Amino acid sequence: MTKKTILLKIILPICLGVFLLGSALAIYFFVFNRSEQVMLFVPDSKEEPIETEDTLKAKEFLFSYSERLNGYAVAGYKLGEKSEIQIPDTYRNKPIVAIGNGVFKNFTKLTSIVMPQSVISIDASAFSGCISLSTINLPDSLTNLGEQAFENCINLTQVELPNKLININDYAFNNCTGLTEIVIPDSVTNLSGFCNCTALTEITIPDSVTSIGNYAFSGCTSLASATIGSGIESIGYDAFSGCPIETLSINYSIVGSEFNQTSIQTNLKTLIIGDNVTSIGNSAF
């Protein structure tokens, strides 16, 4: 037997053993280490994301930021029609300052709405067509009521207007046929929006009002008494058309033909002319 043959018989088994040992070690580390790594990254249980107060608000409302008002307006409602809705005071540490256009329009099941005291404006058609709404508590901070804000709220019987209110825009309470009385605060300067309030029996317009808009009280077929203050500078077209006024008290300087289209010619029983009246136009009554 040659030396070469002897070496092969010795070396080959050693190499084979080393190869098999290395393979076994490689398989061991691949299988067991990989398993451990996988296990390290599999959580024992699925953790639910933490919901903040703002994320809960955002699930119910859509908000839009107003730089001019330095706060958020409610721009939409995500949960469909409900009978009672409470609007939050804040969102992202900013106040809720407005109810946007048409947000709750035609929410026919809505009977109660709670608004924060930070709301400055209720925009156009915000609650239009809310036929189940019977009372509304407007926030003390409110300065603006947009066009058609409460139009066709036919079961609305009572509204207390806040003392900071400045603008009551066209058709704000149009067709609120259940509204029997309204008190206009002496903060209001621009007045409109009560046309076709067929249950309204009397109205007193304070001295602060400078403008009465077109059709402001048109179609108020039960309006028997009207008192109009001294601040009036303009009265719009057909502002009192169709109103069967029996008692009229006026105290603004220039009286034109604004009562020409009323039923005053056949219904007027008492006319009180104040000291501030300086001119009464032809065919005024």
Short mmCIF file of C-alpha atoms in Angstrom, two decimals:
data_model
loop_
_atom_site.label_atom_id
_atom_site.label_comp_id
_atom_site.label_asym_id
_atom_site.label_seq_id
_atom_site.Cartn_x
_atom_site.Cartn_y
_atom_site.Cartn_z
CA MET A 1 0.00 0.00 0.00
CA THR A 2 1.44 3.29 -1.05
CA LYS A 3 1.75 6.40 1.14
CA LYS A 4 -0.77 8.16 -1.12
CA THR A 5 -3.36 5.49 -0.52
CA ILE A 6 -2.78 5.58 3.24
CA LEU A 7 -3.21 9.37 3.32
CA LEU A 8 -6.44 9.19 1.35
CA LYS A 9 -7.87 6.59 3.74
CA ILE A 10 -7.08 8.87 6.70
CA ILE A 11 -7.90 12.28 5.26
CA LEU A 12 -11.15 11.40 3.45
CA PRO A 13 -13.07 10.31 6.57
CA ILE A 14 -11.83 13.40 8.42
CA CYS A 15 -12.99 15.74 5.62
CA LEU A 16 -16.29 13.95 5.35
CA GLY A 17 -16.82 14.25 9.10
CA VAL A 18 -16.00 17.95 9.07
CA PHE A 19 -18.38 18.46 6.14
CA LEU A 20 -21.22 16.63 7.86
CA LEU A 21 -20.61 18.47 11.13
CA GLY A 22 -20.61 21.84 9.36
CA SER A 23 -23.79 20.97 7.53
CA ALA A 24 -25.49 19.94 10.73
CA LEU A 25 -24.45 23.15 12.47
CA ALA A 26 -25.63 25.24 9.53
CA ILE A 27 -29.04 23.53 9.56
CA TYR A 28 -29.30 23.98 13.31
CA PHE A 29 -28.61 27.72 13.24
CA PHE A 30 -30.83 28.26 10.23
CA VAL A 31 -33.81 26.47 11.68
CA PHE A 32 -33.61 27.37 15.33
CA ASN A 33 -32.24 30.89 15.08
CA ARG A 34 -34.77 31.80 12.37
CA SER A 35 -37.59 30.46 14.49
CA GLU A 36 -36.46 32.50 17.47
CA GLN A 37 -36.23 35.65 15.36
CA VAL A 38 -39.75 35.16 14.03
CA MET A 39 -41.08 34.57 17.49
CA LEU A 40 -39.46 37.75 18.75
CA PHE A 41 -41.52 39.87 16.33
CA VAL A 42 -44.89 38.19 16.76
CA PRO A 43 -46.81 40.01 19.51
CA ASP A 44 -48.72 38.01 22.07
CA SER A 45 -51.90 40.02 21.39
CA LYS A 46 -53.06 42.71 18.95
CA GLU A 47 -52.98 46.16 20.56
CA GLU A 48 -55.88 48.51 19.77
CA PRO A 49 -54.90 52.09 18.78
CA ILE A 50 -55.51 54.65 21.51
CA GLU A 51 -58.39 56.98 20.58
CA THR A 52 -58.00 60.58 21.67
CA GLU A 53 -60.87 62.95 22.33
CA ASP A 54 -60.25 64.64 18.99
CA THR A 55 -60.30 61.37 17.02
CA LEU A 56 -63.67 60.56 18.56
CA LYS A 57 -64.98 64.01 17.56
CA ALA A 58 -63.65 63.51 14.03
CA LYS A 59 -65.60 60.24 13.75
CA GLU A 60 -68.85 62.18 14.25
CA PHE A 61 -68.17 65.61 12.73
CA LEU A 62 -66.28 67.07 9.80
CA PHE A 63 -64.39 70.24 10.78
CA SER A 64 -63.04 73.12 8.72
CA TYR A 65 -60.57 75.65 10.12
CA SER A 66 -61.31 79.37 9.78
CA GLU A 67 -58.31 81.67 10.06
CA ARG A 68 -60.59 84.71 10.14
CA LEU A 69 -62.47 83.43 13.18
CA ASN A 70 -59.47 81.59 14.67
CA GLY A 71 -61.45 78.43 15.24
CA TYR A 72 -63.22 75.51 13.61
CA ALA A 73 -66.55 75.38 11.83
CA VAL A 74 -68.68 72.25 11.79
CA ALA A 75 -68.65 71.42 8.08
CA GLY A 76 -70.40 68.05 8.08
CA TYR A 77 -71.98 65.29 10.14
CA LYS A 78 -70.97 61.67 9.61
CA LEU A 79 -73.41 59.57 11.64
CA GLY A 80 -76.60 60.21 9.67
CA GLU A 81 -79.84 61.51 11.08
CA LYS A 82 -80.22 61.50 14.86
CA SER A 83 -82.82 63.00 17.19
CA GLU A 84 -80.30 64.63 19.54
CA ILE A 85 -76.92 66.09 18.67
CA GLN A 86 -74.39 67.83 20.91
CA ILE A 87 -71.67 69.84 19.18
CA PRO A 88 -68.32 69.83 21.04
CA ASP A 89 -66.81 72.98 22.51
CA THR A 90 -63.40 72.56 20.91
CA TYR A 91 -61.39 70.67 18.31
CA ARG A 92 -57.58 70.52 18.33
CA ASN A 93 -57.55 73.03 21.18
CA LYS A 94 -59.45 75.61 19.13
CA PRO A 95 -63.06 76.73 19.75
CA ILE A 96 -66.00 75.75 17.54
CA VAL A 97 -67.01 79.11 16.07
CA ALA A 98 -69.52 78.34 13.30
CA ILE A 99 -72.09 75.88 12.00
CA GLY A 100 -71.42 75.61 8.27
CA ASN A 101 -73.71 75.81 5.26
CA GLY A 102 -76.37 73.11 5.17
CA VAL A 103 -74.68 70.86 7.75
CA PHE A 104 -77.95 69.62 9.29
CA LYS A 105 -80.25 70.47 6.40
CA ASN A 106 -83.33 68.21 6.20
CA PHE A 107 -82.44 66.27 9.35
CA THR A 108 -86.13 65.51 9.80
CA LYS A 109 -85.64 63.48 13.02
CA LEU A 110 -83.66 66.17 14.84
CA THR A 111 -85.50 67.38 17.97
CA SER A 112 -82.62 68.79 20.04
CA ILE A 113 -79.33 70.46 19.19
CA VAL A 114 -76.81 71.72 21.76
CA MET A 115 -74.27 74.26 20.55
CA PRO A 116 -71.23 75.59 22.41
CA GLN A 117 -71.18 79.18 23.66
CA SER A 118 -68.27 79.95 21.32
CA VAL A 119 -70.40 79.79 18.14
CA ILE A 120 -70.41 83.16 16.35
CA SER A 121 -72.23 82.27 13.13
CA ILE A 122 -74.92 79.86 12.00
CA ASP A 123 -74.48 79.83 8.25
CA ALA A 124 -76.91 79.48 5.36
CA SER A 125 -79.40 76.59 5.52
CA ALA A 126 -77.60 75.06 8.52
CA PHE A 127 -80.87 73.71 10.00
CA SER A 128 -83.21 74.22 7.06
CA GLY A 129 -85.94 71.61 6.87
CA CYS A 130 -85.48 70.27 10.43
CA ILE A 131 -89.21 69.75 10.75
CA SER A 132 -89.08 68.04 14.18
CA LEU A 133 -87.13 70.84 15.86
CA SER A 134 -89.47 72.61 18.30
CA THR A 135 -87.12 74.73 20.43
CA ILE A 136 -83.61 76.02 19.93
CA ASN A 137 -81.20 77.56 22.44
CA LEU A 138 -78.89 79.85 20.51
CA PRO A 139 -75.47 80.55 22.07
CA ASP A 140 -74.93 83.94 23.70
CA SER A 141 -71.91 84.55 21.45
CA LEU A 142 -73.94 84.39 18.22
CA THR A 143 -73.70 87.47 15.97
CA ASN A 144 -74.89 86.16 12.61
CA LEU A 145 -77.85 84.10 11.41
CA GLY A 146 -77.36 83.13 7.78
CA GLU A 147 -79.89 82.99 4.97
CA GLN A 148 -82.45 80.20 5.40
CA ALA A 149 -80.71 79.07 8.59
CA PHE A 150 -83.97 77.68 10.05
CA GLU A 151 -86.17 77.78 6.97
CA ASN A 152 -89.11 75.34 6.96
CA CYS A 153 -88.67 74.39 10.62
CA ILE A 154 -92.42 74.18 10.79
CA ASN A 155 -92.64 72.95 14.39
CA LEU A 156 -90.32 75.57 15.81
CA THR A 157 -92.44 77.44 18.37
CA GLN A 158 -89.89 79.25 20.50
CA VAL A 159 -86.58 80.98 19.77
CA GLU A 160 -84.68 83.24 22.15
CA LEU A 161 -82.37 85.47 20.14
CA PRO A 162 -79.11 86.32 21.98
CA ASN A 163 -78.14 89.87 22.91
CA LYS A 164 -75.03 89.95 20.70
CA LEU A 165 -76.88 89.11 17.50
CA ILE A 166 -76.30 91.65 14.71
CA ASN A 167 -77.54 90.12 11.45
CA ILE A 168 -80.73 88.17 10.77
CA ASN A 169 -80.41 87.47 7.08
CA ASP A 170 -83.00 86.80 4.37
CA TYR A 171 -85.35 83.87 4.93
CA ALA A 172 -83.60 82.88 8.17
CA PHE A 173 -86.95 81.76 9.65
CA ASN A 174 -88.94 81.51 6.42
CA ASN A 175 -91.99 79.25 6.73
CA CYS A 176 -91.56 78.70 10.44
CA THR A 177 -95.33 78.44 10.69
CA GLY A 178 -95.35 77.43 14.37
CA LEU A 179 -93.46 80.49 15.58
CA THR A 180 -95.91 82.59 17.61
CA GLU A 181 -93.61 85.26 19.01
CA ILE A 182 -90.10 86.60 18.60
CA VAL A 183 -88.16 89.20 20.56
CA ILE A 184 -85.62 91.13 18.52
CA PRO A 185 -82.68 92.15 20.76
CA ASP A 186 -81.43 95.73 20.60
CA SER A 187 -78.08 94.55 19.21
CA VAL A 188 -79.58 93.73 15.80
CA THR A 189 -78.89 96.20 12.98
CA ASN A 190 -79.91 94.20 9.88
CA LEU A 191 -83.29 92.50 10.12
CA SER A 192 -84.97 90.15 7.68
CA GLY A 193 -85.99 86.53 7.47
CA PHE A 194 -89.47 86.12 9.02
CA CYS A 195 -91.58 85.80 5.89
CA ASN A 196 -94.49 83.35 5.99
CA CYS A 197 -94.37 83.01 9.77
CA THR A 198 -98.13 82.68 9.72
CA ALA A 199 -98.59 82.31 13.52
CA LEU A 200 -96.62 85.45 14.40
CA THR A 201 -99.04 88.01 15.89
CA GLU A 202 -96.84 90.96 16.84
CA ILE A 203 -93.39 92.36 16.30
CA THR A 204 -91.34 95.09 17.99
CA ILE A 205 -88.34 96.33 16.04
CA PRO A 206 -85.83 98.09 18.31
CA ASP A 207 -84.08 101.40 17.61
CA SER A 208 -80.82 99.58 16.81
CA VAL A 209 -82.22 98.22 13.53
CA THR A 210 -81.20 100.33 10.55
CA SER A 211 -82.32 98.06 7.73
CA ILE A 212 -85.36 95.83 7.21
CA GLY A 213 -84.79 93.51 4.27
CA ASN A 214 -86.94 92.52 1.31
CA TYR A 215 -89.92 90.33 2.27
CA ALA A 216 -88.82 90.48 5.92
CA PHE A 217 -92.35 89.88 7.26
CA SER A 218 -94.13 89.16 4.01
CA GLY A 219 -96.92 86.62 4.34
CA CYS A 220 -97.18 86.89 8.13
CA THR A 221 -100.94 86.57 7.87
CA SER A 222 -101.57 86.83 11.63
CA LEU A 223 -99.37 89.87 12.25
CA ALA A 224 -101.75 92.37 13.84
CA SER A 225 -99.34 94.67 15.70
CA ALA A 226 -96.02 96.21 14.64
CA THR A 227 -93.79 98.71 16.43
CA ILE A 228 -90.91 100.11 14.42
CA GLY A 229 -88.08 102.00 16.12
CA SER A 230 -86.28 105.22 15.29
CA GLY A 231 -83.13 103.82 13.68
CA ILE A 232 -84.64 102.74 10.36
CA GLU A 233 -82.80 104.00 7.27
CA SER A 234 -84.23 101.59 4.72
CA ILE A 235 -87.13 99.16 4.41
CA GLY A 236 -86.95 96.62 1.60
CA TYR A 237 -89.45 95.63 -1.04
CA ASP A 238 -92.67 94.03 0.21
CA ALA A 239 -91.27 93.88 3.73
CA PHE A 240 -94.78 93.79 5.22
CA SER A 241 -96.86 92.59 2.27
CA GLY A 242 -99.89 90.55 3.24
CA CYS A 243 -99.75 91.55 6.90
CA PRO A 244 -103.18 92.45 8.37
CA ILE A 245 -101.74 95.09 10.72
CA GLU A 246 -104.33 96.65 13.06
CA THR A 247 -101.97 98.58 15.35
CA LEU A 248 -98.93 100.32 13.91
CA SER A 249 -96.41 102.44 15.82
CA ILE A 250 -93.68 104.17 13.80
CA ASN A 251 -90.87 106.39 15.03
CA TYR A 252 -88.36 106.60 12.17
CA SER A 253 -87.81 109.83 10.31
CA ILE A 254 -88.94 109.26 6.72
CA VAL A 255 -92.00 107.07 6.10
CA GLY A 256 -92.41 106.05 2.46
CA SER A 257 -94.63 103.54 0.70
CA GLU A 258 -93.42 100.50 2.61
CA PHE A 259 -96.90 99.71 3.93
CA ASN A 260 -98.61 100.10 0.58
CA GLN A 261 -98.70 96.38 -0.11
CA THR A 262 -100.01 95.36 3.29
CA SER A 263 -103.61 94.74 4.26
CA ILE A 264 -103.31 97.86 6.36
CA GLN A 265 -105.87 99.81 4.33
CA THR A 266 -108.67 97.54 5.50
CA ASN A 267 -107.34 96.47 8.92
CA LEU A 268 -105.61 99.48 10.50
CA LYS A 269 -107.38 100.68 13.62
CA THR A 270 -104.60 102.45 15.52
CA LEU A 271 -101.70 104.47 14.09
CA ILE A 272 -99.11 105.93 16.45
CA ILE A 273 -96.63 108.40 14.92
CA GLY A 274 -93.58 109.12 17.05
CA ASP A 275 -91.69 112.36 17.57
CA ASN A 276 -88.85 111.32 15.25
CA VAL A 277 -91.07 111.16 12.17
CA THR A 278 -90.26 114.11 9.91
CA SER A 279 -91.83 113.04 6.60
CA ILE A 280 -94.68 110.80 5.47
CA GLY A 281 -94.83 110.09 1.73
CA ASN A 282 -97.79 110.04 -0.60
CA SER A 283 -100.02 106.99 -0.30
CA ALA A 284 -98.00 105.84 2.70
CA PHE A 285 -100.99 104.04 4.14
#
